[in-house]
């Protein structure tokens, strides 16, 4: 995005604020905010990584007097120490404001009833959906995840109009609603789906089975939480709330900015965060900028739906593969459902890419033909020959949190 003088001024202020805490005090020792005079000066600053945040455990990121912290959240991590993000009251308010703006951008109003199914607790999902709903003046129904029977009962009895969920949980609910023939008894009209990359096919299934319009909400715990961007009713990319942060898109391998419109990793600098300001934070989310103004008239810039994570990319037989691209390719093949899993193995000196996918097609012959089609299309579009395995609907795992689809068993 453009870095004009006004934005540079905000970035300088944020660097000054960040330096009040131990982490950036050390990292930017000898650097004064006034030294950042140009875009080039800013782009020389080192990135901040998740490892840095882990090293700052528990409160090394805190840039204000700890008495001013009203809440902490923690980002999920599978290895090592967790990351703790401290929030001041202003940070909580700003986050709610951004989330409420997301709902408005999706055409959600104070008349709506929002069923919140992402988890509450240390991670930021559920409470973000709730804060935004309350600020908007809508009715929040704070369910948290799980207990499908109760979810569906509440959805019917309280006449929920908006479902807030991860994509895999939305799919699970959509399948249950379809199975139980509940759809006509529900008032759902929109779904706000967060925290996970998902493909067109899965989106179409959830939208059709629930009979709703879907919106992708973007965000990460390190930068407030979900709610820092969403797609609008025109459905052409996600608007990002750049009055609260500045973003860059970089080549994940070299760290250099990509050309406009090229895919890369989004890097975020917060502009007014108090508890834990972040300067050039690497999100590892892959996306690209969508140039030009949006037909909806919003002044906020847009990025494409998240294509995957730069640390999820795998190299198989010399070709880079990332989940978003697999979704795209599979979605073009009739008979192949949105659910798939890739298992990469190494046998007799060769990489083998096992591709399991769900299909509604039954019968050994028909499945064999479908597997052949999948093999051909995959080879043509992704340059890798997979070993396809058609499985029945519902055989691959669904989860209430994030679904992992690529398993690299080679190392
Ligand atoms: Zn728009």
mmCIF file of N, CA, C and O in Angstrom, residues 246-291:
data_model
loop_
_atom_site.group_PDB
_atom_site.id
_atom_site.type_symbol
_atom_site.label_atom_id
_atom_site.label_comp_id
_atom_site.label_asym_id
_atom_site.label_seq_id
_atom_site.Cartn_x
_atom_site.Cartn_y
_atom_site.Cartn_z
ATOM 1 N N UNK A 246 -0.441 -0.401 9.036
ATOM 2 C CA UNK A 246 0.140 -0.282 7.696
ATOM 3 C C UNK A 246 0.566 -1.680 7.289
ATOM 4 O O UNK A 246 1.025 -2.453 8.133
ATOM 5 N N UNK A 247 0.377 -2.034 6.006
ATOM 6 C CA UNK A 247 0.841 -3.366 5.599
ATOM 7 C C UNK A 247 1.738 -3.314 4.376
ATOM 8 O O UNK A 247 1.681 -2.381 3.567
ATOM 9 N N UNK A 248 2.589 -4.324 4.280
ATOM 10 C CA UNK A 248 3.457 -4.515 3.112
ATOM 11 C C UNK A 248 3.269 -5.954 2.651
ATOM 12 O O UNK A 248 2.869 -6.807 3.448
ATOM 13 N N UNK A 249 3.576 -6.240 1.402
ATOM 14 C CA UNK A 249 3.548 -7.629 0.933
ATOM 15 C C UNK A 249 4.934 -7.967 0.408
ATOM 16 O O UNK A 249 5.450 -7.306 -0.495
ATOM 17 N N UNK A 250 5.539 -8.978 1.035
ATOM 18 C CA UNK A 250 6.942 -9.275 0.735
ATOM 19 C C UNK A 250 7.099 -10.676 0.141
ATOM 20 O O UNK A 250 6.239 -11.540 0.307
ATOM 21 N N UNK A 251 8.209 -10.865 -0.517
ATOM 22 C CA UNK A 251 8.600 -12.202 -0.948
ATOM 23 C C UNK A 251 9.099 -12.938 0.298
ATOM 24 O O UNK A 251 10.060 -12.506 0.929
ATOM 25 N N UNK A 252 8.443 -14.058 0.680
ATOM 26 C CA UNK A 252 8.808 -14.694 1.946
ATOM 27 C C UNK A 252 10.247 -15.224 1.964
ATOM 28 O O UNK A 252 10.848 -15.365 3.022
ATOM 29 N N UNK A 253 10.788 -15.488 0.807
ATOM 30 C CA UNK A 253 12.155 -16.023 0.768
ATOM 31 C C UNK A 253 13.197 -14.917 0.891
ATOM 32 O O UNK A 253 14.195 -15.068 1.595
ATOM 33 N N UNK A 254 12.982 -13.770 0.233
ATOM 34 C CA UNK A 254 14.010 -12.726 0.209
ATOM 35 C C UNK A 254 13.720 -11.557 1.155
ATOM 36 O O UNK A 254 14.618 -10.808 1.501
ATOM 37 N N UNK A 255 12.463 -11.370 1.523
ATOM 38 C CA UNK A 255 12.106 -10.235 2.371
ATOM 39 C C UNK A 255 11.886 -8.949 1.594
ATOM 40 O O UNK A 255 11.485 -7.940 2.165
ATOM 41 N N UNK A 256 12.121 -8.976 0.283
ATOM 42 C CA UNK A 256 11.912 -7.762 -0.524
ATOM 43 C C UNK A 256 10.423 -7.600 -0.844
ATOM 44 O O UNK A 256 9.696 -8.589 -0.913
ATOM 45 N N UNK A 257 9.991 -6.352 -1.035
ATOM 46 C CA UNK A 257 8.601 -6.112 -1.411
ATOM 47 C C UNK A 257 8.320 -6.722 -2.790
ATOM 48 O O UNK A 257 9.159 -6.628 -3.680
ATOM 49 N N UNK A 258 7.152 -7.339 -2.960
ATOM 50 C CA UNK A 258 6.802 -7.875 -4.276
ATOM 51 C C UNK A 258 6.243 -6.737 -5.132
ATOM 52 O O UNK A 258 5.905 -5.672 -4.623
ATOM 53 N N UNK A 259 6.157 -6.989 -6.439
ATOM 54 C CA UNK A 259 5.532 -6.001 -7.329
ATOM 55 C C UNK A 259 4.034 -5.990 -7.077
ATOM 56 O O UNK A 259 3.474 -6.993 -6.632
ATOM 57 N N UNK A 260 3.400 -4.888 -7.399
ATOM 58 C CA UNK A 260 1.958 -4.755 -7.164
ATOM 59 C C UNK A 260 1.195 -5.909 -7.825
ATOM 60 O O UNK A 260 1.427 -6.242 -8.983
ATOM 61 N N UNK A 261 0.323 -6.538 -7.051
ATOM 62 C CA UNK A 261 -0.493 -7.612 -7.612
ATOM 63 C C UNK A 261 0.132 -8.992 -7.525
ATOM 64 O O UNK A 261 -0.509 -9.984 -7.828
ATOM 65 N N UNK A 262 1.412 -9.064 -7.093
ATOM 66 C CA UNK A 262 2.052 -10.375 -6.956
ATOM 67 C C UNK A 262 1.753 -10.975 -5.584
ATOM 68 O O UNK A 262 1.578 -10.261 -4.607
ATOM 69 N N UNK A 263 1.754 -12.309 -5.534
ATOM 70 C CA UNK A 263 1.492 -12.986 -4.265
ATOM 71 C C UNK A 263 2.714 -12.930 -3.364
ATOM 72 O O UNK A 263 3.842 -13.089 -3.824
ATOM 73 N N UNK A 264 2.484 -12.695 -2.097
ATOM 74 C CA UNK A 264 3.573 -12.684 -1.125
ATOM 75 C C UNK A 264 3.005 -12.752 0.274
ATOM 76 O O UNK A 264 1.809 -13.013 0.463
ATOM 77 N N UNK A 265 3.870 -12.511 1.254
ATOM 78 C CA UNK A 265 3.459 -12.607 2.662
ATOM 79 C C UNK A 265 3.113 -11.212 3.178
ATOM 80 O O UNK A 265 3.840 -10.257 2.943
ATOM 81 N N UNK A 266 2.022 -11.120 3.903
ATOM 82 C CA UNK A 266 1.618 -9.818 4.424
ATOM 83 C C UNK A 266 2.369 -9.534 5.733
ATOM 84 O O UNK A 266 2.481 -10.392 6.599
ATOM 85 N N UNK A 267 2.909 -8.312 5.811
ATOM 86 C CA UNK A 267 3.700 -7.858 6.960
ATOM 87 C C UNK A 267 2.991 -6.630 7.531
ATOM 88 O O UNK A 267 2.608 -5.738 6.772
ATOM 89 N N UNK A 268 2.787 -6.602 8.835
ATOM 90 C CA UNK A 268 1.950 -5.555 9.427
ATOM 91 C C UNK A 268 2.704 -4.698 10.446
ATOM 92 O O UNK A 268 3.457 -5.222 11.277
ATOM 93 N N UNK A 269 2.492 -3.392 10.378
ATOM 94 C CA UNK A 269 2.992 -2.451 11.374
ATOM 95 C C UNK A 269 1.783 -1.767 12.006
ATOM 96 O O UNK A 269 0.978 -1.165 11.293
ATOM 97 N N UNK A 270 1.624 -1.887 13.315
ATOM 98 C CA UNK A 270 0.476 -1.254 13.966
ATOM 99 C C UNK A 270 0.732 0.245 14.095
ATOM 100 O O UNK A 270 1.877 0.686 14.232
ATOM 101 N N UNK A 271 -0.333 1.044 14.047
ATOM 102 C CA UNK A 271 -0.167 2.498 14.076
ATOM 103 C C UNK A 271 -0.551 3.123 15.411
ATOM 104 O O UNK A 271 -0.062 4.197 15.751
ATOM 105 N N UNK A 272 -1.455 2.482 16.151
ATOM 106 C CA UNK A 272 -1.904 3.127 17.387
ATOM 107 C C UNK A 272 -2.115 2.113 18.516
ATOM 108 O O UNK A 272 -2.830 2.376 19.469
ATOM 109 N N UNK A 273 -1.484 0.962 18.390
ATOM 110 C CA UNK A 273 -1.636 -0.057 19.421
ATOM 111 C C UNK A 273 -0.759 0.344 20.610
ATOM 112 O O UNK A 273 0.398 0.717 20.427
ATOM 113 N N UNK A 274 -1.314 0.234 21.816
ATOM 114 C CA UNK A 274 -0.570 0.683 22.995
ATOM 115 C C UNK A 274 0.106 -0.466 23.739
ATOM 116 O O UNK A 274 1.276 -0.396 24.095
ATOM 117 N N UNK A 275 -0.653 -1.520 24.018
ATOM 118 C CA UNK A 275 -0.140 -2.613 24.854
ATOM 119 C C UNK A 275 1.056 -3.298 24.234
ATOM 120 O O UNK A 275 2.082 -3.490 24.883
ATOM 121 N N UNK A 276 0.917 -3.647 22.973
ATOM 122 C CA UNK A 276 2.000 -4.348 22.276
ATOM 123 C C UNK A 276 2.077 -3.883 20.822
ATOM 124 O O UNK A 276 1.609 -4.563 19.916
ATOM 125 N N UNK A 277 2.686 -2.708 20.596
ATOM 126 C CA UNK A 277 2.849 -2.258 19.210
ATOM 127 C C UNK A 277 3.779 -3.223 18.471
ATOM 128 O O UNK A 277 4.672 -3.810 19.087
ATOM 129 N N UNK A 278 3.546 -3.402 17.186
ATOM 130 C CA UNK A 278 4.414 -4.277 16.402
ATOM 131 C C UNK A 278 4.893 -3.542 15.161
ATOM 132 O O UNK A 278 4.110 -2.883 14.476
ATOM 133 N N UNK A 279 6.173 -3.660 14.886
ATOM 134 C CA UNK A 279 6.766 -2.995 13.728
ATOM 135 C C UNK A 279 7.216 -4.064 12.734
ATOM 136 O O UNK A 279 8.017 -4.931 13.068
ATOM 137 N N UNK A 280 6.674 -4.033 11.542
ATOM 138 C CA UNK A 280 7.013 -4.984 10.465
ATOM 139 C C UNK A 280 6.894 -6.438 10.949
ATOM 140 O O UNK A 280 7.836 -7.227 10.871
ATOM 141 N N UNK A 281 5.716 -6.794 11.409
ATOM 142 C CA UNK A 281 5.482 -8.143 11.913
ATOM 143 C C UNK A 281 5.142 -9.101 10.771
ATOM 144 O O UNK A 281 4.223 -8.862 9.986
ATOM 145 N N UNK A 282 5.877 -10.186 10.683
ATOM 146 C CA UNK A 282 5.650 -11.170 9.615
ATOM 147 C C UNK A 282 4.492 -12.085 9.994
ATOM 148 O O UNK A 282 4.602 -12.864 10.932
ATOM 149 N N UNK A 283 3.401 -12.009 9.230
ATOM 150 C CA UNK A 283 2.213 -12.814 9.553
ATOM 151 C C UNK A 283 2.303 -14.241 9.018
ATOM 152 O O UNK A 283 1.584 -15.114 9.467
ATOM 153 N N UNK A 284 3.122 -14.445 7.992
ATOM 154 C CA UNK A 284 3.211 -15.707 7.244
ATOM 155 C C UNK A 284 1.959 -16.009 6.426
ATOM 156 O O UNK A 284 1.853 -17.083 5.832
ATOM 157 N N UNK A 285 1.013 -15.083 6.370
ATOM 158 C CA UNK A 285 -0.176 -15.280 5.526
ATOM 159 C C UNK A 285 0.134 -14.828 4.103
ATOM 160 O O UNK A 285 0.665 -13.743 3.895
ATOM 161 N N UNK A 286 -0.212 -15.683 3.152
ATOM 162 C CA UNK A 286 0.056 -15.381 1.747
ATOM 163 C C UNK A 286 -1.172 -14.768 1.091
ATOM 164 O O UNK A 286 -2.273 -15.298 1.199
ATOM 165 N N UNK A 287 -0.949 -13.659 0.403
ATOM 166 C CA UNK A 287 -2.050 -12.999 -0.290
ATOM 167 C C UNK A 287 -1.465 -12.091 -1.354
ATOM 168 O O UNK A 287 -0.252 -12.069 -1.568
ATOM 169 N N UNK A 288 -2.333 -11.352 -2.036
ATOM 170 C CA UNK A 288 -1.841 -10.337 -2.966
ATOM 171 C C UNK A 288 -2.753 -9.131 -2.876
ATOM 172 O O UNK A 288 -3.923 -9.251 -2.482
ATOM 173 N N UNK A 289 -2.194 -7.994 -3.260
ATOM 174 C CA UNK A 289 -2.973 -6.762 -3.220
ATOM 175 C C UNK A 289 -3.879 -6.714 -4.454
ATOM 176 O O UNK A 289 -3.486 -7.145 -5.526
ATOM 177 N N UNK A 290 -5.093 -6.226 -4.275
ATOM 178 C CA UNK A 290 -5.988 -6.031 -5.426
ATOM 179 C C UNK A 290 -5.947 -4.547 -5.755
ATOM 180 O O UNK A 290 -6.377 -3.717 -4.948
ATOM 181 N N UNK A 291 -5.368 -4.189 -6.922
ATOM 182 C CA UNK A 291 -5.200 -2.761 -7.215
ATOM 183 C C UNK A 291 -6.528 -2.071 -7.540
ATOM 184 O O UNK A 291 -7.496 -2.735 -7.903
#
